[in-house]
Coordinates of C-alpha atoms and ligand atoms in Angstrom, one line a residue:
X1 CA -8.1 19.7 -31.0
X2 CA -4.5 18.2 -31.5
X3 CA -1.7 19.7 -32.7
X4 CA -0.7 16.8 -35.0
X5 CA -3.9 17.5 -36.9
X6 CA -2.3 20.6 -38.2
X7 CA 1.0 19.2 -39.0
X8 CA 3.6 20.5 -40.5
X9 CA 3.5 23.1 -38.4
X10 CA 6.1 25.7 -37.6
X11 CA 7.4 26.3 -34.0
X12 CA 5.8 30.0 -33.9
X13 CA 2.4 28.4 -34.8
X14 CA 2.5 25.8 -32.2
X15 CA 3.3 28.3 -29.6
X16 CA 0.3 30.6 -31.2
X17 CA -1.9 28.1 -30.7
X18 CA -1.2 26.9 -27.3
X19 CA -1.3 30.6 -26.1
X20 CA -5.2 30.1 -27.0
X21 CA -5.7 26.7 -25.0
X22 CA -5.2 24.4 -27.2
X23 CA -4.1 21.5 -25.6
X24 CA -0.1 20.2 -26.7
X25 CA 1.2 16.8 -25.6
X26 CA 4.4 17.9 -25.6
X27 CA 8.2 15.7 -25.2
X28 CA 10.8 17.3 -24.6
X29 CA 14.3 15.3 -24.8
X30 CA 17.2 17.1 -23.5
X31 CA 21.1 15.9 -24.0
X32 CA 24.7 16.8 -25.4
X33 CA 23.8 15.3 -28.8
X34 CA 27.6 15.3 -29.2
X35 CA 26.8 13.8 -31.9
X36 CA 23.2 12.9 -32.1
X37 CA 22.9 9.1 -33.7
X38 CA 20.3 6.4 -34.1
X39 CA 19.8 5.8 -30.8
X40 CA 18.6 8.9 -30.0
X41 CA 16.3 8.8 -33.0
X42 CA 14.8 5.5 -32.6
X43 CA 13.8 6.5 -28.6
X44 CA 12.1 9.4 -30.0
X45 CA 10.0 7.7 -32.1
X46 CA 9.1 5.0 -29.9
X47 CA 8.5 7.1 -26.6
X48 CA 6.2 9.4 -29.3
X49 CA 4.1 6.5 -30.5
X50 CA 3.9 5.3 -26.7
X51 CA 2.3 7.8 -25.6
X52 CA 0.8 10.4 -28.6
X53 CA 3.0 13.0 -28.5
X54 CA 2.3 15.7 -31.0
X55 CA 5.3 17.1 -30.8
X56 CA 8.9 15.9 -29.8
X57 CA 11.8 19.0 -28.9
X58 CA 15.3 18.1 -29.2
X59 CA 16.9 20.1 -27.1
X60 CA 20.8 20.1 -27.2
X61 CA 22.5 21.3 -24.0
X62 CA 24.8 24.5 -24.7
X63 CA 26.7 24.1 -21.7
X64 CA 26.3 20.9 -20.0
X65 CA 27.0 20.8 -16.6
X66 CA 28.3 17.0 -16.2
X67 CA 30.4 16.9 -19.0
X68 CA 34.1 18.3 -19.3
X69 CA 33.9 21.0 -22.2
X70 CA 36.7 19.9 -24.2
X71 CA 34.9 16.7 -25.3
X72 CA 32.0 18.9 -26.4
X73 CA 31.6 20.3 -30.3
X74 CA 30.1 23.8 -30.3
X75 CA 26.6 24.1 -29.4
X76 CA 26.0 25.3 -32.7
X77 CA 27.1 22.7 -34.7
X78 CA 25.6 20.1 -32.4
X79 CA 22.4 22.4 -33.1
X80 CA 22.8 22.2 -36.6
X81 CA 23.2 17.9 -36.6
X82 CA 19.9 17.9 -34.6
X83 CA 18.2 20.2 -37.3
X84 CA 20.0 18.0 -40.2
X85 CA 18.9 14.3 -38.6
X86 CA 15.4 15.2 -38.2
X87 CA 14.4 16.9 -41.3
X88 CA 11.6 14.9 -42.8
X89 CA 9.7 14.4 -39.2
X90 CA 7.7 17.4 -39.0
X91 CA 6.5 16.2 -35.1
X92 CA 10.2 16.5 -34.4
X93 CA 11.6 20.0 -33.5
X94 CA 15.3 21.0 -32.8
X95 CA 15.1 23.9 -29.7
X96 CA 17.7 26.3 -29.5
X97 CA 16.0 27.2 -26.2
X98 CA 19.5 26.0 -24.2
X99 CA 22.0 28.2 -26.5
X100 CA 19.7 31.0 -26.2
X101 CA 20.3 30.9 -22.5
X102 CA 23.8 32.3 -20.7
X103 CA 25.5 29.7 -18.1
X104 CA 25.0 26.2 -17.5
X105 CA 22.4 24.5 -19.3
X106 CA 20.0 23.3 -16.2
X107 CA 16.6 21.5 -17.0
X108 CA 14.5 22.7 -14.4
X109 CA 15.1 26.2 -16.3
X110 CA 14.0 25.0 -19.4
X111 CA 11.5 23.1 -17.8
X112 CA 10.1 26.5 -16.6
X113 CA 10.1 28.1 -19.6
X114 CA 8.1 25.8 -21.9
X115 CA 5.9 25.6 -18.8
X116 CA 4.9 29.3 -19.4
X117 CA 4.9 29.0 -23.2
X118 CA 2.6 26.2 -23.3
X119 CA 0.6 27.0 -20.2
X120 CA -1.6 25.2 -18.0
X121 CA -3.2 23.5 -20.7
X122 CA -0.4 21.3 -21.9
X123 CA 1.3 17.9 -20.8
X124 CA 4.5 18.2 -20.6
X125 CA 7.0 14.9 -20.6
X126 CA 10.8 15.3 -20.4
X127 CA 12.6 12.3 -21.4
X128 CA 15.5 10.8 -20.1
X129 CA 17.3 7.4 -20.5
X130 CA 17.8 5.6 -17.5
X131 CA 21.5 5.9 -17.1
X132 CA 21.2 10.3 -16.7
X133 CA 18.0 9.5 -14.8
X134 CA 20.2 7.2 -11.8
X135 CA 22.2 10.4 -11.5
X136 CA 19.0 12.5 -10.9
X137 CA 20.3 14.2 -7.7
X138 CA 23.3 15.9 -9.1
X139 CA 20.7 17.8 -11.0
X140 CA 19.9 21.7 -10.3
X141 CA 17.1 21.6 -7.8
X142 CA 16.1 18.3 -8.6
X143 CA 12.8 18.3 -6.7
X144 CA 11.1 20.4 -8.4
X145 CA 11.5 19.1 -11.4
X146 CA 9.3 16.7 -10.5
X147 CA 6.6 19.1 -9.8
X148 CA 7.0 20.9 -13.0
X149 CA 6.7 17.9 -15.8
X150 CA 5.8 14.5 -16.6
X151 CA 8.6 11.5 -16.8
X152 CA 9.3 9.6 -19.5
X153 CA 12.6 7.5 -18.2
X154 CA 13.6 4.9 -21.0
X155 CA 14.0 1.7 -20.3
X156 CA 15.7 -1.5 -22.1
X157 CA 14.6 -5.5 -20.9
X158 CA 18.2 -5.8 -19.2
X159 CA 17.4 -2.4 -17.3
X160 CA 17.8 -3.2 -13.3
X161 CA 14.1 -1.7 -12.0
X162 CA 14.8 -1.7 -8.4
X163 CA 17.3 0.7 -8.7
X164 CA 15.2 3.1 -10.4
X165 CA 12.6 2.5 -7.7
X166 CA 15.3 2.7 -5.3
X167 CA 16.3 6.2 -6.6
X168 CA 12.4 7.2 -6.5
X169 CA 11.9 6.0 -3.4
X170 CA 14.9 7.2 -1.2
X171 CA 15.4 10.7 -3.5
X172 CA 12.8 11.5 -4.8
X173 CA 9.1 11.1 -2.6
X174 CA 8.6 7.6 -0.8
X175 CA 5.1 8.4 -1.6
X176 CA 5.4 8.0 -5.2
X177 CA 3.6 4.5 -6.0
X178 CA 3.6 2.5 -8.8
X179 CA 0.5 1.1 -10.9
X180 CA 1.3 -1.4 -13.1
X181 CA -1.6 -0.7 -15.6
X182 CA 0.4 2.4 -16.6
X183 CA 4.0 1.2 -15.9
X184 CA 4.2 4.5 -13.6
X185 CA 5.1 5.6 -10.3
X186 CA 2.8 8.6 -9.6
X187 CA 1.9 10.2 -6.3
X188 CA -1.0 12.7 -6.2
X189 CA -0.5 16.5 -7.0
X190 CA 3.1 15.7 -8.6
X191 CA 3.8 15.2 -11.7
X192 CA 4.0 11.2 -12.6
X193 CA 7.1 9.4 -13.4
X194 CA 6.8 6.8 -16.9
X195 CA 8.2 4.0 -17.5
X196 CA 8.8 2.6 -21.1
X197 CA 10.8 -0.2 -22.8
X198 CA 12.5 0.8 -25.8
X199 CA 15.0 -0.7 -28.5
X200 CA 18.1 0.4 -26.9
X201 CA 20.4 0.5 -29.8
X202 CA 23.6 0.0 -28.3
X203 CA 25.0 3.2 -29.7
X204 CA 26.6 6.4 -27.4
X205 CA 28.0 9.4 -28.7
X206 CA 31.6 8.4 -26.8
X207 CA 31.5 5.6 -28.9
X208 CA 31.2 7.2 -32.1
X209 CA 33.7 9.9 -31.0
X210 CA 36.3 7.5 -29.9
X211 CA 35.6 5.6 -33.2
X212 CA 36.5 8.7 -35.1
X213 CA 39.4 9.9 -33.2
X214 CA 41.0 6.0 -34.0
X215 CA 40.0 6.4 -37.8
X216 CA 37.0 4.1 -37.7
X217 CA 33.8 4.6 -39.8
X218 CA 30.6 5.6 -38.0
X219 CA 28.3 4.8 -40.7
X220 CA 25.0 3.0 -40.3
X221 CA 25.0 4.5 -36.8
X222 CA 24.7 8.1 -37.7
X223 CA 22.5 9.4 -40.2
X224 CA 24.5 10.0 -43.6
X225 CA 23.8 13.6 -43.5
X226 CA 25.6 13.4 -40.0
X227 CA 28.1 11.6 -41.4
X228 CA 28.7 13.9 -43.8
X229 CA 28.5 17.1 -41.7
X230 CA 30.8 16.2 -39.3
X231 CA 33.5 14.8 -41.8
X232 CA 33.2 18.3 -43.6
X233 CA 33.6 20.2 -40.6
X234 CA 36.6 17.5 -38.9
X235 CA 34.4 17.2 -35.8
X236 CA 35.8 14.8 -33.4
X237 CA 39.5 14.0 -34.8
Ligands
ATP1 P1 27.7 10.5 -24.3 O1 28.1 9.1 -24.7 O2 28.6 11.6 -24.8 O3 27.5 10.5 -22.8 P2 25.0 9.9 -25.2 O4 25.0 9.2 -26.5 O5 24.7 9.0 -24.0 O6 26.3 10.7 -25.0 P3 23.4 12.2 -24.6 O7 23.3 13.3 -25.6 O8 24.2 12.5 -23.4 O9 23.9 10.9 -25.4 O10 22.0 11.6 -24.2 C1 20.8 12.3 -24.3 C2 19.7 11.3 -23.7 O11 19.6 10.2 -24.6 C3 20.1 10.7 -22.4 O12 18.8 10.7 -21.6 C4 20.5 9.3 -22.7 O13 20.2 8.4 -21.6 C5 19.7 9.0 -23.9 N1 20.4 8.0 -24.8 C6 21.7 8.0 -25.1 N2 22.0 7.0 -25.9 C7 20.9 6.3 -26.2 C8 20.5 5.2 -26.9 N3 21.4 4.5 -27.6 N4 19.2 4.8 -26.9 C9 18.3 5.5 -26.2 N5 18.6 6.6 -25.5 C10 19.8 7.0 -25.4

């Protein structure tokens, strides 16, 4: 039984559910969001249809630990753009799960905990673009990450592979080996590391904020409601 088959469903449901063994494919795509934009949006939908997710957490860092806090809009307002850009995808979810937490915003911790919500049952994919993905080892226990979920690092046709391999290789386990049938490095009893190609809209949230601060419109690469949001609220100036 799938969770998609009972969409829309509400986050208390889908945790309900899974607390009876149902299984959850589960992605779970962690950043600043500072703003969220197209980019973003397009990656979830294309690592979701890649690989059957039935359901897709946004999860906006509250206090990320690589990135100085006075470039940073408040976690709740960065919160509130996720909930406003994905309204009308009910597979998509925004998670508070990071803001709910005190102190630095580290993935293995929310790692952890959807581990125990979900349980046992579940697949559980974190996904990553490549660029954080290179910088893997200034992460909070990094290792263990890799024992706790599945993968997902997003790729574009001009991404350089070998340094990827390089940094699963040398940091990560030299036992990890890749099967080309599933574009994946995997390496029994851990958890596997994905591959997949997406449209890499060339769109980052420095751009967009650097655009605003100079006066320059960021339509057509935010949503309109973002648009709108964050010209109410000044963000960014
Ligand atoms: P900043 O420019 O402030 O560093 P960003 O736009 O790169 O922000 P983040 O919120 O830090 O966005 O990124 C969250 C995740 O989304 C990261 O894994 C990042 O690699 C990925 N990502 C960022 N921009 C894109 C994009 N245009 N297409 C696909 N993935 C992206």
């Amino acid at each position: 039984m799938r969770i998609a088959d009972f969409s829309p469903l509400s986050h208390f449901l889908t945790f309900s559910l899974s607390q009876y063994g149902v299984f959850v494919r589960l992605g779970l795509f962690g950043g600043t969001f500072n703003p969220i934009h197209l980019g973003h949006l397009r990656a979830a939908i294309e690592v979701r249809e890649a690989f059957n997710l039935d359901r897709l957490l946004l999860i906006p860092s509250a206090h990320p630990p690589h990135k100085p806090a006075d470039h940073v809009a408040n976690a709740e307002d960065r919160l509130e753009m996720v909930r406003l850009a994905i309204q009308g995808e009910p597979w998509l979810e925004a998670s508070d799960v990071e803001l709910a937490r005190p102190g630095l915003s580290y993935t293995i911790e929310t790692l952890r905990y959807f581990q125990d919500q979900f349980g046992p049952e579940s697949d559980i994919h974190f996904i990553v673009g490549q660029d954080a993905f290179s910088e893997i080892t200034t992460w909070k226990s990094y290792q263990a990450l890799f024992s706790t979920a599945h993968f997902i690092v997003m790729t574009s046709p001009t991404s350089k592979l070998h340094n990827l391999e390089d940094i699963i290789h040398t940091q990560i386990s030299g036992e990890y080996q890749y099967d080309p049938r599933f574009n994946r490095y995997s390496r029994p009893g851990w958890c596997n590391i994905y591959c997949l190609n997406i449209t890499h809209l060339d769109i980052s949230a420095t751009k967009i904020r650097g655009w605003i601060r100079r006066g320059r419109s960021i339509r057509f690469l935010v949503p309109d409601i973002i648009h709108d949001f964050i010209n109410k609220k000044g963000l960014y100036l």
